[in-house]
Coordinates of C-alpha atoms in Angstrom, one line a residue:
X1 CA 134.4 107.3 49.7
X2 CA 143.0 92.9 38.7
X3 CA 142.8 91.4 36.0
X4 CA 140.5 90.8 33.6
X5 CA 140.6 86.6 33.9
X6 CA 139.9 86.7 37.5
X7 CA 136.3 88.0 36.2
X8 CA 133.4 86.3 34.9
X9 CA 130.6 86.8 33.6
X10 CA 128.4 83.7 34.0
X11 CA 125.9 83.7 31.8
X12 CA 126.5 80.4 30.1
X13 CA 125.7 79.4 33.6
X14 CA 122.3 81.2 33.6
X15 CA 120.9 80.3 30.6
X16 CA 122.4 76.0 31.6
X17 CA 119.9 77.0 35.1
X18 CA 116.8 77.9 32.8
X19 CA 117.2 74.9 30.6
X20 CA 117.1 73.0 33.9
X21 CA 114.9 74.1 35.6
X22 CA 112.6 74.0 31.9
X23 CA 113.6 71.0 31.4
X24 CA 112.2 69.7 35.4
X25 CA 109.3 71.5 34.9
X26 CA 109.0 69.5 31.9
X27 CA 109.5 66.3 32.4
X28 CA 105.8 65.7 33.6
X29 CA 104.6 66.1 30.4
X30 CA 107.1 63.3 28.5
X31 CA 106.2 60.2 26.7
X32 CA 108.3 57.8 28.8
X33 CA 111.6 57.2 26.0
X34 CA 111.5 61.3 25.4
X35 CA 111.6 61.3 29.4
X36 CA 114.8 59.8 29.5
X37 CA 116.8 61.7 26.5
X38 CA 115.4 64.5 28.4
X39 CA 117.5 62.9 31.1
X40 CA 120.5 61.9 28.9
X41 CA 120.9 65.9 28.3
X42 CA 120.0 67.0 31.4
X43 CA 123.4 64.7 33.1
X44 CA 125.5 66.0 30.0
X45 CA 125.2 69.9 30.2
X46 CA 128.4 70.7 33.3
X47 CA 127.8 71.2 36.2
X48 CA 125.0 74.7 36.8
X49 CA 126.5 77.7 38.3
X50 CA 124.2 78.0 41.0
X51 CA 125.9 75.9 43.1
X52 CA 129.3 76.8 41.7
X53 CA 131.6 79.5 44.4
X54 CA 130.4 77.5 47.0
X55 CA 132.7 74.9 47.8
X56 CA 131.3 72.0 50.0
X57 CA 128.1 74.8 52.0
X58 CA 125.1 72.8 51.9
X59 CA 122.0 73.3 50.8
X60 CA 121.1 73.6 53.8
X61 CA 123.2 76.2 55.4
X62 CA 122.1 77.8 51.8
X63 CA 118.7 77.5 52.5
X64 CA 119.2 79.7 56.0
X65 CA 121.0 82.3 54.3
X66 CA 118.3 82.5 52.0
X67 CA 119.7 80.2 49.1
X68 CA 116.2 78.7 49.3
X69 CA 116.0 76.9 45.9
X70 CA 117.8 76.3 42.6
X71 CA 114.4 78.5 40.9
X72 CA 114.5 81.3 42.8
X73 CA 118.2 81.7 41.8
X74 CA 118.0 81.8 38.6
X75 CA 117.1 85.4 38.1
X76 CA 121.1 86.0 37.5
X77 CA 124.9 84.1 39.1
X78 CA 124.7 83.7 41.6
X79 CA 128.2 86.0 43.7
X80 CA 130.0 85.4 46.1
X81 CA 129.1 86.1 49.0
X82 CA 126.1 85.0 50.9
X83 CA 125.8 89.2 52.2
X84 CA 127.9 92.6 50.4
X85 CA 128.3 95.6 53.4
X86 CA 127.8 98.5 51.5
X87 CA 130.2 101.3 53.1
X88 CA 131.1 104.8 52.5
X89 CA 132.7 107.4 54.8
X90 CA 132.1 111.0 55.2
X91 CA 135.1 112.9 57.8
X92 CA 136.3 116.1 58.2
X93 CA 137.4 118.5 55.3
X94 CA 138.8 121.6 54.6
X95 CA 140.3 123.5 51.7
X96 CA 143.4 122.9 51.9
X97 CA 143.0 119.7 53.7
X98 CA 142.5 119.4 58.3
X99 CA 145.3 116.7 59.2
X100 CA 144.2 113.6 60.9
X101 CA 140.7 113.4 58.8
X102 CA 138.3 112.1 61.5
X103 CA 134.9 110.1 60.9
X104 CA 131.8 112.2 61.0
X105 CA 129.1 109.4 58.9
X106 CA 129.1 105.2 59.0
X107 CA 127.0 103.8 57.0
X108 CA 127.0 99.9 56.2
X109 CA 123.9 98.2 53.8
X110 CA 123.5 95.1 53.9
X111 CA 122.9 93.9 50.6
X112 CA 121.6 89.5 50.2
X113 CA 124.4 88.4 47.5
X114 CA 121.0 86.3 45.9
X115 CA 118.7 89.6 45.6
X116 CA 121.3 92.1 45.3
X117 CA 118.6 93.9 48.0
X118 CA 118.9 95.5 51.1
X119 CA 118.1 93.8 54.4
X120 CA 119.9 95.4 57.2
X121 CA 121.5 99.6 57.7
X122 CA 123.4 100.3 59.7
X123 CA 123.7 104.0 60.4
X124 CA 124.9 106.7 62.9
X125 CA 127.5 110.0 62.9
X126 CA 130.5 110.1 65.0
X127 CA 131.8 113.0 66.8
X128 CA 135.0 114.3 65.4
X129 CA 137.8 114.8 68.1
X130 CA 140.8 116.7 67.4
X131 CA 138.2 118.6 65.2
X132 CA 135.6 119.4 67.0
X133 CA 133.7 121.9 64.6
X134 CA 132.9 121.4 61.4
X135 CA 134.0 123.5 58.7
X136 CA 131.8 125.5 56.2
X137 CA 133.0 123.9 53.9
X138 CA 132.2 119.7 55.1
X139 CA 129.2 121.3 55.9
X140 CA 129.0 122.5 52.4
X141 CA 129.4 118.6 50.5
X142 CA 128.3 116.6 53.1
X143 CA 125.3 118.1 54.1
X144 CA 126.4 117.2 57.5
X145 CA 126.0 120.6 60.3
X146 CA 127.6 120.7 63.3
X147 CA 123.8 119.8 65.7
X148 CA 124.6 116.1 63.6
X149 CA 127.5 114.6 65.1
X150 CA 127.4 117.5 68.4
X151 CA 127.2 114.2 71.0
X152 CA 127.1 111.0 69.1
X153 CA 129.7 109.0 70.2
X154 CA 133.3 108.6 69.4
X155 CA 134.6 107.1 67.0
X156 CA 136.0 104.6 69.5
X157 CA 131.7 103.6 70.4
X158 CA 131.0 103.7 66.8
X159 CA 132.9 100.4 66.1
X160 CA 131.8 99.0 68.8
X161 CA 128.2 98.9 67.8
X162 CA 129.9 98.2 64.4
X163 CA 130.9 95.1 66.3
X164 CA 127.6 94.5 68.1
X165 CA 124.9 95.1 64.4
X166 CA 127.4 92.1 62.9
X167 CA 127.0 90.0 64.8
X168 CA 123.2 90.9 65.5
X169 CA 122.9 89.9 61.8
X170 CA 124.5 87.1 61.2
X171 CA 127.5 88.1 59.9
X172 CA 130.6 87.2 62.4
X173 CA 128.8 83.4 61.8
X174 CA 132.2 81.6 60.2
X175 CA 130.1 80.6 57.8
X176 CA 128.1 83.2 55.8
X177 CA 130.6 84.5 53.8
X178 CA 130.6 88.3 53.8
X179 CA 131.8 91.5 52.0
X180 CA 132.6 95.2 52.6
X181 CA 132.5 97.3 49.5
X182 CA 133.4 100.4 49.5
X183 CA 133.5 103.4 46.1
X184 CA 137.1 103.6 45.7
X185 CA 140.3 102.0 48.6
X186 CA 140.2 104.9 50.5
X187 CA 137.3 104.3 52.7
X188 CA 139.0 101.1 54.1
X189 CA 141.9 101.7 52.8
X190 CA 143.5 105.4 54.2
X191 CA 140.5 106.2 56.0
X192 CA 139.8 104.0 58.8
X193 CA 142.9 102.1 59.6
X194 CA 145.0 106.4 59.7
X195 CA 142.0 106.8 62.3
X196 CA 142.1 104.2 64.5
X197 CA 146.7 104.3 64.4
X198 CA 145.9 107.7 65.2
X199 CA 143.3 106.8 68.4
X200 CA 145.2 103.3 69.1
X201 CA 142.7 101.3 68.4
X202 CA 142.2 98.3 66.3
X203 CA 140.6 97.4 62.8
X204 CA 139.3 94.4 62.6
X205 CA 139.6 91.7 60.8
X206 CA 137.1 92.2 58.4
X207 CA 137.6 95.7 57.9
X208 CA 140.7 94.4 55.7
X209 CA 138.7 92.7 52.4
X210 CA 136.5 94.5 50.5
X211 CA 135.3 95.6 47.1
X212 CA 136.2 98.8 45.0
X213 CA 132.9 99.6 43.1
X214 CA 134.7 101.6 40.6
X215 CA 137.7 98.7 39.6
X216 CA 135.2 95.9 39.3
X217 CA 133.2 99.3 37.7
X218 CA 135.6 99.5 35.0
X219 CA 136.2 95.1 34.2
X220 CA 132.6 94.6 33.7
X221 CA 132.6 97.3 32.1
X222 CA 135.6 98.2 30.1
X223 CA 135.7 101.7 30.9
X224 CA 137.4 103.9 35.0
X225 CA 134.1 106.3 36.2
X226 CA 136.5 108.2 37.0
X227 CA 133.8 110.8 39.0
X228 CA 132.8 108.1 40.6
X229 CA 130.2 107.3 41.4
X230 CA 128.2 109.6 39.1
X231 CA 129.7 108.8 35.2
X232 CA 128.4 104.9 36.7
X233 CA 125.2 105.2 37.2
X234 CA 125.3 107.1 33.6
X235 CA 127.0 104.4 32.2
X236 CA 124.2 102.1 33.6
X237 CA 121.7 104.8 32.7
X238 CA 120.8 104.3 36.2
X239 CA 119.1 107.9 38.0
X240 CA 121.4 109.1 41.3
X241 CA 119.9 109.0 44.6
X242 CA 119.8 111.2 47.3
X243 CA 122.9 113.8 47.6
X244 CA 125.6 113.1 46.5
X245 CA 128.7 112.8 49.4
X246 CA 126.2 112.4 51.6
X247 CA 127.8 108.9 53.4
X248 CA 123.8 107.1 53.3
X249 CA 122.9 107.9 50.0
X250 CA 126.7 106.9 48.6
X251 CA 125.2 104.2 50.3
X252 CA 122.5 104.0 48.5
X253 CA 124.1 104.5 44.9
X254 CA 126.3 101.3 45.5
X255 CA 124.1 99.1 46.2
X256 CA 121.9 100.3 42.9
X257 CA 124.5 99.5 40.6
X258 CA 125.9 97.0 42.6
X259 CA 121.6 95.4 41.6
X260 CA 122.4 95.8 38.5
X261 CA 125.4 94.6 37.5
X262 CA 124.8 92.0 39.3
X263 CA 121.8 91.9 37.0
X264 CA 123.5 91.7 34.1
X265 CA 125.7 88.7 35.0
X266 CA 128.4 89.6 36.3
X267 CA 130.0 88.3 40.0
X268 CA 131.6 90.3 42.1
X269 CA 135.3 89.5 44.0
X270 CA 137.6 91.5 46.4
X271 CA 139.5 93.8 45.1
X272 CA 141.6 95.0 48.5
X273 CA 144.9 93.4 48.9
X274 CA 146.5 91.6 52.0
X275 CA 147.4 94.5 55.3

């Protein structure tokens, strides 16, 4: 928009979960002696991956965030986060590049960490102030025309609305684990902190940790996606959604790629280093 040892494919956990479900659903039909053997087998299994990565989180808390039952979670291994916040900025640009660049599209998709489905969307266009007139190059690249940014809120106002949305969605609750996901490090390592520094605005702590999807994909698939989303979609045999370099469409592609990798057993982890 590391290391291989830190990333795991948790297919064995999924298999154990399936065995647990099989034993539980057939237990009533078993002869008492066979039932005892089944129970002994069940107790000898390593703890199912359903409960790994959540520490002391109680069943009640998991249920309150959509983690209702083991059966519902056994289709693919559980993630370490309740929610993934997929983000992809579009910014003012030209050839040669203009400085400073300013965010003009600010989309976020709230992705449920259990189902990997989109639950909520934040999407706003932003009025640039240093270079208020979009260049033809920028419009051609992003599909954003002048009328889409004229009269829109400033970055400061949009950031305030992001915080309101985060609160409304329950994402500021300390018991809820969420993390941003971007296609590269540029969005949250360069673009947002750079513009905030230029404007004298603070950067919220939740923007300081993220998952770089390119790194996650390379760990999962063993190859680096040089052309970003296009290569990742091709590598996973996925149809590209919408228009390249549309922020909201890029977010939908990121979410689709994440869902596909999750169904293959990939566990997403933070890739950014502490600020």
